[in-house]
XYZ file of C-alpha atoms in Angstrom:
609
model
C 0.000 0.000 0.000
C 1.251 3.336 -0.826
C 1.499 6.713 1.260
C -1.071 7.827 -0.606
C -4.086 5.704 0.624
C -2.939 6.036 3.754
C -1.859 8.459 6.443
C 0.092 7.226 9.562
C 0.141 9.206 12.570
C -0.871 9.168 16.794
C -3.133 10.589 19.492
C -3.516 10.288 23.193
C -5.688 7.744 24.563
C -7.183 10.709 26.129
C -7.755 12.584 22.872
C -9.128 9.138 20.936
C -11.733 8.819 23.790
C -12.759 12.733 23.289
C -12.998 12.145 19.474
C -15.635 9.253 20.153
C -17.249 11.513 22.489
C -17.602 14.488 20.459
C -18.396 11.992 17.482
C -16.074 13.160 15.219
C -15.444 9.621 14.938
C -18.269 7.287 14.273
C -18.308 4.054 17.095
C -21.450 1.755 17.140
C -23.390 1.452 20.463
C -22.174 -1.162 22.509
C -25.072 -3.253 21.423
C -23.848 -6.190 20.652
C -21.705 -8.588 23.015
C -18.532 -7.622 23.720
C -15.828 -10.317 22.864
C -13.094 -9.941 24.344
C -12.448 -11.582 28.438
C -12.438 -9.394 30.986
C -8.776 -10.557 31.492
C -7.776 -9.423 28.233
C -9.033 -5.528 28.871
C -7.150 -5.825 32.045
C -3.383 -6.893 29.802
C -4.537 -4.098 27.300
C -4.611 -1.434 30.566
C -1.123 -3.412 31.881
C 0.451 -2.870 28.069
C -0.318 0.859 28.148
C 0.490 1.227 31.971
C 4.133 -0.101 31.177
C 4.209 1.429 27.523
C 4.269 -1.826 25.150
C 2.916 -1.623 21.824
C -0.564 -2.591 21.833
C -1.314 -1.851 17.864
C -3.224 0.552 15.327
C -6.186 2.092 15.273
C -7.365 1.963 11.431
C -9.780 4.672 10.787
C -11.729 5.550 7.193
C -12.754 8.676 6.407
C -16.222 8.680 4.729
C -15.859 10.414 1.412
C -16.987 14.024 1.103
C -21.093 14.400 0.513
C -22.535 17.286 -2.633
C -25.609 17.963 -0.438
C -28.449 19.385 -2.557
C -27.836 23.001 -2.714
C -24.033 22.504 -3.961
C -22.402 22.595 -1.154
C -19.865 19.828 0.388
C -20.404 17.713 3.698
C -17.687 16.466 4.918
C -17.297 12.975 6.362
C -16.995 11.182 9.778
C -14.347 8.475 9.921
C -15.461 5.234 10.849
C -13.527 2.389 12.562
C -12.138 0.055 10.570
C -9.763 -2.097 13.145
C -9.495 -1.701 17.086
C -13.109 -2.044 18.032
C -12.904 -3.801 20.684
C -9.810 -2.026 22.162
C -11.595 1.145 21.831
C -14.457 -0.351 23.794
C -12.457 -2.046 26.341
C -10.935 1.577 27.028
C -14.450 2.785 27.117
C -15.092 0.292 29.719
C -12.115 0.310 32.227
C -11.002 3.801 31.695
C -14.379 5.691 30.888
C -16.904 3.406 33.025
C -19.268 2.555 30.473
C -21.052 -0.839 30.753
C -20.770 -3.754 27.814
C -22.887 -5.891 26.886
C -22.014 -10.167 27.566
C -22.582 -13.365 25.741
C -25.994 -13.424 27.201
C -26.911 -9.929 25.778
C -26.801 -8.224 29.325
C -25.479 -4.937 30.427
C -22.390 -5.198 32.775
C -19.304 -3.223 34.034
C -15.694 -4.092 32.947
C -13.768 -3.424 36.085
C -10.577 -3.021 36.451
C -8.345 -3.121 40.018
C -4.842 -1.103 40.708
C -2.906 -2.331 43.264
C -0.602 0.804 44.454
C 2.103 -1.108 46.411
C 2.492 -3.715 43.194
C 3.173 -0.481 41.341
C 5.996 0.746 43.369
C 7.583 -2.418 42.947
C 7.425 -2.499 39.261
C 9.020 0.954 39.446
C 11.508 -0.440 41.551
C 12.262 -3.247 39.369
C 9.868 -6.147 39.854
C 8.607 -7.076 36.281
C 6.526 -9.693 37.275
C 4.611 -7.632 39.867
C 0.637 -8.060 39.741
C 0.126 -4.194 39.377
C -3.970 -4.858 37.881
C -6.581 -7.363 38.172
C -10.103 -7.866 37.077
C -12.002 -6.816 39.959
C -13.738 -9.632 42.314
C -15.534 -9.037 45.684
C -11.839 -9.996 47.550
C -10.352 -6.196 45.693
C -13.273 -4.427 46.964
C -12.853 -6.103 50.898
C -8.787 -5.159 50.585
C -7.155 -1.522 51.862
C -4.261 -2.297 49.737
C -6.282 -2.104 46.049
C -8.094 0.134 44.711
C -11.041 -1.662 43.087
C -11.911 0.031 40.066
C -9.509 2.585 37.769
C -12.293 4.094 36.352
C -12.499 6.188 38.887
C -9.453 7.832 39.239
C -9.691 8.531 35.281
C -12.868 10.344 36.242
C -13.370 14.163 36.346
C -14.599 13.682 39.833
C -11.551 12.209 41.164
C -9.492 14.357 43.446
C -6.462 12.843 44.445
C -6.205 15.242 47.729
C -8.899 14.067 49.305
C -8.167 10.520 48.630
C -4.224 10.134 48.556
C -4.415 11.069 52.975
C -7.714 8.446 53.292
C -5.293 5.562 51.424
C -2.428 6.222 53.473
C -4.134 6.349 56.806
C -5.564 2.513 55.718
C -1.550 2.198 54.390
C 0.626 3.056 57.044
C 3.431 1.497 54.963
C 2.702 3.596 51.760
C 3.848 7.229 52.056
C 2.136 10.240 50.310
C 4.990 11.187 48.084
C 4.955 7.029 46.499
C 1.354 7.057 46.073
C 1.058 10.345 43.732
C 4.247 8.627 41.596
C 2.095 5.384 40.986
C -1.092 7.339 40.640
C 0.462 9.664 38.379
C 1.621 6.941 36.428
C -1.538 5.590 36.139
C -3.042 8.699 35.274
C -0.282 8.743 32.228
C -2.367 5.749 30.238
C -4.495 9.010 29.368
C -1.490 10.427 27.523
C -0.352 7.403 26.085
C -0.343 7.745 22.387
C -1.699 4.752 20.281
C -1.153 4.900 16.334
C -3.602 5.888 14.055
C -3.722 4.687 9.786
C -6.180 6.719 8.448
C -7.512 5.422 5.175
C -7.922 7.914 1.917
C -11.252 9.219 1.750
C -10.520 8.333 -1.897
C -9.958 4.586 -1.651
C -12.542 2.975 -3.797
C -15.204 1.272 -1.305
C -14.597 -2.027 -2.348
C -10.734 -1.799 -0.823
C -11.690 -0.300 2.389
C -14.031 -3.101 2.480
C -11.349 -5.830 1.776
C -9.536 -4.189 3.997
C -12.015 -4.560 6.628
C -12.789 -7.918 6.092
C -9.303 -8.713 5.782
C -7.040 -7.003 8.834
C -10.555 -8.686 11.424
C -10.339 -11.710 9.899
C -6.571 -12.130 12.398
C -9.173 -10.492 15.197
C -12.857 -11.203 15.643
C -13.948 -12.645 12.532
C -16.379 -9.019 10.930
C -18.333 -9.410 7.792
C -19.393 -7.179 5.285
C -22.740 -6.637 7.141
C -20.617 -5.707 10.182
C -19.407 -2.768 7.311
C -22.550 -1.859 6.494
C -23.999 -1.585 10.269
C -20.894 0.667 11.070
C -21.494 2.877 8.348
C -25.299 3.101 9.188
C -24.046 3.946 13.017
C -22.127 6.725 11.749
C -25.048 8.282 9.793
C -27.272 10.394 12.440
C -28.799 12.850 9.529
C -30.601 9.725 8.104
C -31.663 7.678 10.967
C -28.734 4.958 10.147
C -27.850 4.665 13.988
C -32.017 3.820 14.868
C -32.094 1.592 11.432
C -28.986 -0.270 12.929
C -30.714 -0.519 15.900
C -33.654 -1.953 14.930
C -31.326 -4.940 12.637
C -29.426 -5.284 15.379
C -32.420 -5.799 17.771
C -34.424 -8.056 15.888
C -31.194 -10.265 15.375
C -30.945 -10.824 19.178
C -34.573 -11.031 19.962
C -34.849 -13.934 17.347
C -32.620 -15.864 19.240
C -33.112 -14.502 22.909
C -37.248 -13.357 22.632
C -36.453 -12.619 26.596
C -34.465 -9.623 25.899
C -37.348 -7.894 24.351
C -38.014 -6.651 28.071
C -34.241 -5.358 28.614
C -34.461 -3.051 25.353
C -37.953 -1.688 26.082
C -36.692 -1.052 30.104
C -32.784 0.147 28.967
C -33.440 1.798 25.507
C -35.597 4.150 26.714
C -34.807 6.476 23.454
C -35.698 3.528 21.301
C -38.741 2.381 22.861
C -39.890 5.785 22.098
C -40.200 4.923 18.554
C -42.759 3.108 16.673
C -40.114 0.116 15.967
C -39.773 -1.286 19.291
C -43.689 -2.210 18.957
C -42.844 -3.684 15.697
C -40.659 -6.244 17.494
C -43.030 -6.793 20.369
C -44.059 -10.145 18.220
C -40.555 -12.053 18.910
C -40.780 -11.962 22.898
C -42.880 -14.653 22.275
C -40.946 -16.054 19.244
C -40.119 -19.814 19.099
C -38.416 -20.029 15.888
C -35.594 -22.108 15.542
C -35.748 -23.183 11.825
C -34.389 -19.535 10.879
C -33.256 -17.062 13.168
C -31.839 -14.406 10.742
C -28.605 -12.563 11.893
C -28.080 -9.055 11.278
C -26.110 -9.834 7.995
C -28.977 -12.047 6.994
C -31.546 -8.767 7.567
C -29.182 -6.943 5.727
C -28.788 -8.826 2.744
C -33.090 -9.874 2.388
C -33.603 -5.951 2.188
C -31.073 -4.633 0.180
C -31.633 -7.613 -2.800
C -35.657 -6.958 -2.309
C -35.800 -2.921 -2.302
C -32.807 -2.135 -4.186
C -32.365 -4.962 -6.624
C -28.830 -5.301 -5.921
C -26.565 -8.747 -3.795
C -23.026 -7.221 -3.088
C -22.848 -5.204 -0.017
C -20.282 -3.600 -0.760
C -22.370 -1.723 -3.099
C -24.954 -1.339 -0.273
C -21.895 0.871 1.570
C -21.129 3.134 -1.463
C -24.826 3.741 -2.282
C -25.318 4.384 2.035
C -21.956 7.016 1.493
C -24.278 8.090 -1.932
C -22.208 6.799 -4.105
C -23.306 7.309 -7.961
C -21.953 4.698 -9.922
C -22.535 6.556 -13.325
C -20.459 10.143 -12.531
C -18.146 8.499 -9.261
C -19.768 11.528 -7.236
C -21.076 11.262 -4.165
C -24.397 13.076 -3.447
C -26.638 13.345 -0.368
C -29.599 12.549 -2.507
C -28.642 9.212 -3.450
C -27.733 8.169 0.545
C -31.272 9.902 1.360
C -32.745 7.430 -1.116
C -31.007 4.718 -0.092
C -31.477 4.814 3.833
C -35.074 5.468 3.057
C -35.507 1.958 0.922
C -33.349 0.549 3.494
C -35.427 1.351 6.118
C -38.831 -0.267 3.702
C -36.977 -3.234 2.842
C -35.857 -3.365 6.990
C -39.296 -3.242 8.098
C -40.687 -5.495 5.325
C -38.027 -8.318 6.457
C -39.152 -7.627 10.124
C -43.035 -7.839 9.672
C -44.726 -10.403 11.787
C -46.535 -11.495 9.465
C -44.400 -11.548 5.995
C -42.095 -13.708 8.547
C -44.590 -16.146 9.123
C -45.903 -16.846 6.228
C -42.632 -17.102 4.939
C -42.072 -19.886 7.986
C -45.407 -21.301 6.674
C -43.897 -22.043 3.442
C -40.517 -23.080 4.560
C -41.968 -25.722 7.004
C -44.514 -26.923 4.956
C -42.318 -27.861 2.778
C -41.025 -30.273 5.245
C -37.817 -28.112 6.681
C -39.525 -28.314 10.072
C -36.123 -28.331 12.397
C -32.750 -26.358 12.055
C -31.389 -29.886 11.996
C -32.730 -29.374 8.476
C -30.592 -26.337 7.379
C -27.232 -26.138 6.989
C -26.912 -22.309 5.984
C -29.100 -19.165 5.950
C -27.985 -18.511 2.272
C -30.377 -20.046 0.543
C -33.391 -18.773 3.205
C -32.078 -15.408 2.537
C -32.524 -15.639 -1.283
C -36.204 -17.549 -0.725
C -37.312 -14.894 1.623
C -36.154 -12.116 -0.763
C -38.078 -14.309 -3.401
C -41.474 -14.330 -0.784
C -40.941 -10.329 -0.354
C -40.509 -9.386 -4.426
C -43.647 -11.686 -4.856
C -45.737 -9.559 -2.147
C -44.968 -6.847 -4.812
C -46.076 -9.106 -8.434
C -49.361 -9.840 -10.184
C -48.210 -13.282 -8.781
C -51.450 -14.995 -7.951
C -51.619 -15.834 -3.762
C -51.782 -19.097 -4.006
C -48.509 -19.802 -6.672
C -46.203 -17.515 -4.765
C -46.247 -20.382 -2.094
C -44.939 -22.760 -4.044
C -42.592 -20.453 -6.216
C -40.961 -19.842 -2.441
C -40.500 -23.686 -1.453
C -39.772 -24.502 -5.152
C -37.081 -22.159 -4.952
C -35.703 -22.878 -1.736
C -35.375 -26.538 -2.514
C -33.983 -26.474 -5.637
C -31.066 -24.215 -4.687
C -30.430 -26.583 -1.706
C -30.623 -29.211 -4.036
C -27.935 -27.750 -6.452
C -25.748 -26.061 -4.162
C -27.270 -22.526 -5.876
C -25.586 -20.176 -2.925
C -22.859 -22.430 -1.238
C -20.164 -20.864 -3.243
C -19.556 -17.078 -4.206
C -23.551 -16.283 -2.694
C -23.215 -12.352 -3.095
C -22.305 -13.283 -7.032
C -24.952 -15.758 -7.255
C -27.090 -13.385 -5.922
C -26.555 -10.438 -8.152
C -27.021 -12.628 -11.056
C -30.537 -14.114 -10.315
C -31.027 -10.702 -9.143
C -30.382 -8.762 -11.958
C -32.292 -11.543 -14.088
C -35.466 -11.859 -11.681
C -35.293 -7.850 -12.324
C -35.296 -8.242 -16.132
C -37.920 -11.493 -16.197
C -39.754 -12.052 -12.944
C -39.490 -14.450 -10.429
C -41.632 -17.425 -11.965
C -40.033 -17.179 -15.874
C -37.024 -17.187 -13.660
C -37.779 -20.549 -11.981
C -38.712 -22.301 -15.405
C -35.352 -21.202 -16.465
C -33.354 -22.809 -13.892
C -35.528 -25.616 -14.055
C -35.346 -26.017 -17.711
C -31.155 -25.732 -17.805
C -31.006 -28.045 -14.502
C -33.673 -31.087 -13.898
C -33.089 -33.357 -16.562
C -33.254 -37.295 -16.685
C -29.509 -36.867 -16.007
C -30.010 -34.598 -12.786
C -32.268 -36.849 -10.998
C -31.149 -40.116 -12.206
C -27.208 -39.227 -11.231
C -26.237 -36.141 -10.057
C -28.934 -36.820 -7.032
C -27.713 -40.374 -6.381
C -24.391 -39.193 -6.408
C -24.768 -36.086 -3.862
C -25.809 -38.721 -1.982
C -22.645 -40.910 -1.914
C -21.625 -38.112 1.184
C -21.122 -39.259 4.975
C -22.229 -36.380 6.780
C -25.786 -36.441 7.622
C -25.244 -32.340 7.374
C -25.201 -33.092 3.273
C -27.726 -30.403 1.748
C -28.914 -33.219 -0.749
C -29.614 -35.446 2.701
C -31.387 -32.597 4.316
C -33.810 -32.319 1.186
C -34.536 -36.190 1.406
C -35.266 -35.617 5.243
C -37.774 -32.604 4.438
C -39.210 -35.034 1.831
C -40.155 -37.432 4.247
C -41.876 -34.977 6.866
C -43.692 -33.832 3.624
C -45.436 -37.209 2.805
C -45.109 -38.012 6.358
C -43.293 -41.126 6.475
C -43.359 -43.656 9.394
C -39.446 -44.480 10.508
C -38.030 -47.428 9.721
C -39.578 -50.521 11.199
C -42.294 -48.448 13.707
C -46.066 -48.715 13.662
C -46.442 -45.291 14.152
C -44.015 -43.087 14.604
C -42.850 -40.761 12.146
C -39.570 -39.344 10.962
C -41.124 -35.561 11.700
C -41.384 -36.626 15.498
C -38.458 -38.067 15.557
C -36.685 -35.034 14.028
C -38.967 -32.403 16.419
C -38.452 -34.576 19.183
C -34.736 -34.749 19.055
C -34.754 -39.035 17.795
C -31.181 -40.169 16.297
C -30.111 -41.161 12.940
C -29.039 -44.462 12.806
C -27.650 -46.943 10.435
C -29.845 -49.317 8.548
C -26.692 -51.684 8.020
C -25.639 -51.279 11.741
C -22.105 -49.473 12.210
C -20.684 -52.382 14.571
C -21.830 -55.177 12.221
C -20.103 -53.653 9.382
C -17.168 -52.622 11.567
C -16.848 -56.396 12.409
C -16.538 -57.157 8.701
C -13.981 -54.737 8.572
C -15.538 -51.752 6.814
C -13.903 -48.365 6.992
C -15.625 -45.391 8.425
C -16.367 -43.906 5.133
C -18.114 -46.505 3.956
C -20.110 -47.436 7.215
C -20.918 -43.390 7.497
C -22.675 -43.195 4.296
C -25.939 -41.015 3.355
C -27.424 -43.906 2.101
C -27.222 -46.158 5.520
C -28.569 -43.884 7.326
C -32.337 -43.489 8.767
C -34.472 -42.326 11.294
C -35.303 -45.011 13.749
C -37.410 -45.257 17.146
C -34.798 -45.829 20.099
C -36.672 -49.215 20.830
C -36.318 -50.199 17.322
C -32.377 -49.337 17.273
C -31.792 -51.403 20.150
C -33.811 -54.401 18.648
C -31.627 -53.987 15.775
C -28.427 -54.563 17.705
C -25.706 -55.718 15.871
C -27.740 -57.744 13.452
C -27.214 -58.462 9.990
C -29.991 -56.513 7.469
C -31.382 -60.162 5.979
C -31.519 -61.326 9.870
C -33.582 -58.446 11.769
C -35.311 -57.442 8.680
C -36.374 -61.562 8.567
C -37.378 -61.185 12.034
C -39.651 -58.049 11.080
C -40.927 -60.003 8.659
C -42.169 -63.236 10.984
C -43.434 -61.457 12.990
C -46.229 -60.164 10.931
C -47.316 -64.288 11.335
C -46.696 -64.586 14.847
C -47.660 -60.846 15.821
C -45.103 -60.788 18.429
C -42.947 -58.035 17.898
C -39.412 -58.908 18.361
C -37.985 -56.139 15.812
C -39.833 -52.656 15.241
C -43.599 -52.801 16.084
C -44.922 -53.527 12.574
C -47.289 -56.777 12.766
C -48.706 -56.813 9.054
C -47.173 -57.837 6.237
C -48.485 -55.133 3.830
C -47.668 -52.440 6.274
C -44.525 -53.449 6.334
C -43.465 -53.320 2.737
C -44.831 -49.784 2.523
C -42.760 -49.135 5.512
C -39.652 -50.060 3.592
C -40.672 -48.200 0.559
C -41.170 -45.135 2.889
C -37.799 -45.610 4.014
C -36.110 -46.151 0.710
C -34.995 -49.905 1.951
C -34.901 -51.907 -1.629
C -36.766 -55.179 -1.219
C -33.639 -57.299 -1.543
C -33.183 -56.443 1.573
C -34.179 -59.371 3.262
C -31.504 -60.694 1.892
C -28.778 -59.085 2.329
C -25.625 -58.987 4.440
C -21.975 -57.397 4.780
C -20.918 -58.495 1.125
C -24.147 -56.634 -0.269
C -23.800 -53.706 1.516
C -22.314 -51.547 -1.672
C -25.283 -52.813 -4.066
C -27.452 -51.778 -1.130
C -25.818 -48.200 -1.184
C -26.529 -48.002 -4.812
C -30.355 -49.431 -4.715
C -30.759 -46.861 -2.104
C -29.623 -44.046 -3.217
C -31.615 -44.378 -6.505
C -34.654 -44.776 -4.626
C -33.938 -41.849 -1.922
C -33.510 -39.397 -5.259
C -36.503 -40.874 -6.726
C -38.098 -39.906 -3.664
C -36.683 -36.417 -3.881
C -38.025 -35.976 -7.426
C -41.433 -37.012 -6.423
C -41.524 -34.654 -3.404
C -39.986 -31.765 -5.669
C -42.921 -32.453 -8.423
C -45.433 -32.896 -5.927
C -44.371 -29.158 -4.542
């Protein structure tokens, strides 16, 4: 990188803090949980005490803004690395309170222990000079529990150097101001600054981004795009953050609705803290959207557009045509923002979305193994709200949609491109020409009669192509393996185990490897009593014993005691009739029988959609 993108320079802790404060420098509330361990604030105030490096702060400043009338606005810098440093000053040195891995307000305290301090000056390296604070720092004369408050305004160090040293016979007046001063000296500290070229093209300063937090706290593009919304008062980006933010913990923790509407007083005096009120009594699991999830749905649905690092150029107003930057253009775009926001956040647009997810069998986030292709399908749901679409086809446009992308691996690899294109395409066609399309280029004979059998030679039961034959048998409601009555959606919604149909000790007996005993194709859903029946046995014995019993009608191996039942059982279950049959030297023709049948199985559920 050359000088020119850059600038290099330093400020006092001090003067960093006052930046934030006078928010010349744009930092997002302390909203979401703060990483790092308490221990680690307390090395970062022991680095600066003793005057180690403890790295940059990398700063962007927002390009310039032509407001309407001609003139220029000029731009805040945002953060771009040393988040959580800055907040852990804010903590320990300022007093504010962070928020933990349970989403709840708490201090970050800090302890100084004077008489560990004169010993470091006096040459003891390894002396304990801070601590996190526990009740034991609070109950001792010789620390004092919490720095913050000899950083604060309020602190007067006449009144409190004679009360220490009357508790601290052995600590004279003169030693005490040298370590307190000392202390006091983190203020002055200078940390360096880079300070990225307002005129870096967006899409570096987002590599950057990604790139230098990637070593740290893995950040996202969506953790761009919320940073540059924070920094954005004159368009409401900082409540519009808030509310993606919000919605993003309350789908996960519905009991923290209460702690925003009693903490965020300023927020709960809006109209979108009543537009949450539905998810303190959310029980989603299937899809709990994170903030770059919200993110993504409304920018591809309101704006037409995938990569976010557009969504940060047009937020900065960014015209792509002329290169300018204009305040119209990031007026427009906060105000779609905030549409497409609210439409991803609607009660009800969520759960009819839901509806059509889980009726198409994805009942369980066992079921999904990335919000990628949920994103896309609810973007799909929300740009059918706005089509001639008839009601009643937009259903199963959605769950058509969803399943054939999971099926095809559609957004597993380069999404944002992926996305752009079908964007830009839906944009030029419409989302049900669209479909045909991809279903015309993609589902031939050839698709369903190998591709599908062979997505299904995989051993991890996490295998999107797996996932789709699970959500095909909660569809047509299938009764596990070898049981009367009990189907694979209870066993799925009730927590019931995947299991092996040629069991994984039987085959490890006859010396299979675990890549062959861990295959898609062995595996099924099976009632714990039935498991345990099943033992060790070979398929052609227990499966023989299933099969008596339907004359004796005393169940010995599953619960099924008619003959009839129990052939539609096994063709529920994919299980080729040979089975009966069959032991350890069969097991690959089994794999192969299966797996034809389990993609036949897909195909009818996809049709039948």
């Amino acid at each position: 990188m050359d000088g020119e993108k850059f600038t290099n320079t330093s400020i006092t802790i001090k003067g960093l803090l006052g930046l934030i404060e006078a928010k010349d420098i744009a930092i997002p509330e302390i909203q979401r949980p703060f990483v790092w361990k308490k221990s680690q604030v307390r090395d970062l105030i022991d680095s600066l005490y003793k005057g180690y490096p403890t790295g940059y702060i990398i700063l962007w400043k927002n390009p310039n803004v032509k407001l309407k009338d001609g003139t220029i606005s000029s731009g805040k810098k945002i953060i771009i690395d040393g988040q959580q440093r800055i907040t852990a000053l804010m903590a320990s040195v300022a007093g504010m309170k962070v928020f933990n891995s349970d989403f709840k307000e708490e201090p970050v305290k800090i302890a100084f222990n004077p008489f560990a301090a004169l010993e470091y000056m006096n040459g003891d390296s390894e002396a304990e000079i801070f601590a996190v604070q526990t009740p034991a720092h609070l109950k001792s004369k010789h620390w004092i529990p919490d720095i913050a408050e000899v950083f604060s305004t309020q602190f007067a160090s006449w009144t409190f150097i004679p009360k220490y040293i009357a508790e601290n016979p052995d600590m004279s007046g003169d030693n005490l101001q040298k370590v307190l001063s000392m202390l006091k000296g983190i203020e002055t500290t200078q940390i360096g600054v880079i300070e990225l070229s307002e005129k870096l093209d967006i899409d570096v300063v987002t590599d950057i981004f990604i790139r230098i937090n990637s070593k740290g706290t893995p950040l996202s593009q969506g953790d761009f795009v919320m940073s540059k919304m924070a920094a954005d008062e004159k368009h409401g980006g900082n409540t519009l953050r808030k509310i993606i933010d919000y919605f993003s913990h309350l789908a996960v923790v519905p009991t923290y609705y209460e702690y925003i509407k009693d903490h965020d007083k300023d927020f709960a005096n809006t109209p979108y803290l009543q537009k949450l009120a539905w998810l303190a009594d959310d029980k989603e699991t299937v899809y709990d959207p994170n903030c770059d999830d919200v993110i993504r749905v409304a920018f591809m649905h309101k704006l037409k557009r995938a990569k976010l690092a557009n969504l940060v150029q047009l937020l900065t107003g960014r015209d792509f045509e002329t290169r300018e930057f204009k305040e119209e253009i990031a007026e427009e775009t906060f105000k779609k923002m905030y549409e497409g926001v609210l439409n991803v956040i609607s009660q009800y647009n969520f759960t009819q979305f839901m509806i059509a997810v889980k009726s198409a069998g994805f009942i369980s986030e066992k079921l999904v193994n990335s919000n990628m292709a949920l994103d896309f399908a609810y973007t799909i749901y929300l740009l059918l709200q706005d089509s001639d679409v008839p009601v009643a086809e937009r259903k199963r446009i959605v769950q058509k949609w969803y399943v054939l992308s999971v099926l095809t691996g559609r957004y597993s690899s380069s999404p944002e491109s992926a996305f752009a294109r079908d964007i830009r395409q839906i944009t030029e066609v419409g989302v049900p020409a669209m479909l045909k399309s991809i279903e015309d280029a993609i589902l031939s004979e050839n698709f369903w009669n190998v591709a599908v059998p062979q997505n299904l030679t995989m051993t991890s039961t996490n295998n999107p192509t797996y996932l789709v034959y699970l959500a095909a048998q909660v569809y047509f409601n299938d009764i596990s393996l070898l049981s009367a009555n009990i189907t694979v959606r209870e066993l799925i919604s009730l927590g019931g185990d995947v299991h092996h149909v040629f069991p994984k000790q039987y085959l490890i007996n006859n010396h299979f490897s675990k890549n062959l005993y861990n295959q898609d194709g062995n595996y099924a859903y099976l009632d714990r009593p039935v498991n345990e029946s099943i033992g060790k046995k070979a398929p052609h014995e227990y499966f023989s014993i299933a099969l008596k019993q339907c004359e004796t009608k005393k169940t010995e191996c599953g619960s099924i005691i008619d003959e009839e039942m129990l052939h539609k059982n096994l063709a529920a279950n994919c299980i080729p009739e040979e089975v009966f049959k069959m032991g350890y030297e069969d097991y690959e023709i089994f794999l192969e029988k299966r797996r034809l049948l389990m993609a036949q199985k897909i195909r009818k559920y996809y049709e039948n959609l």
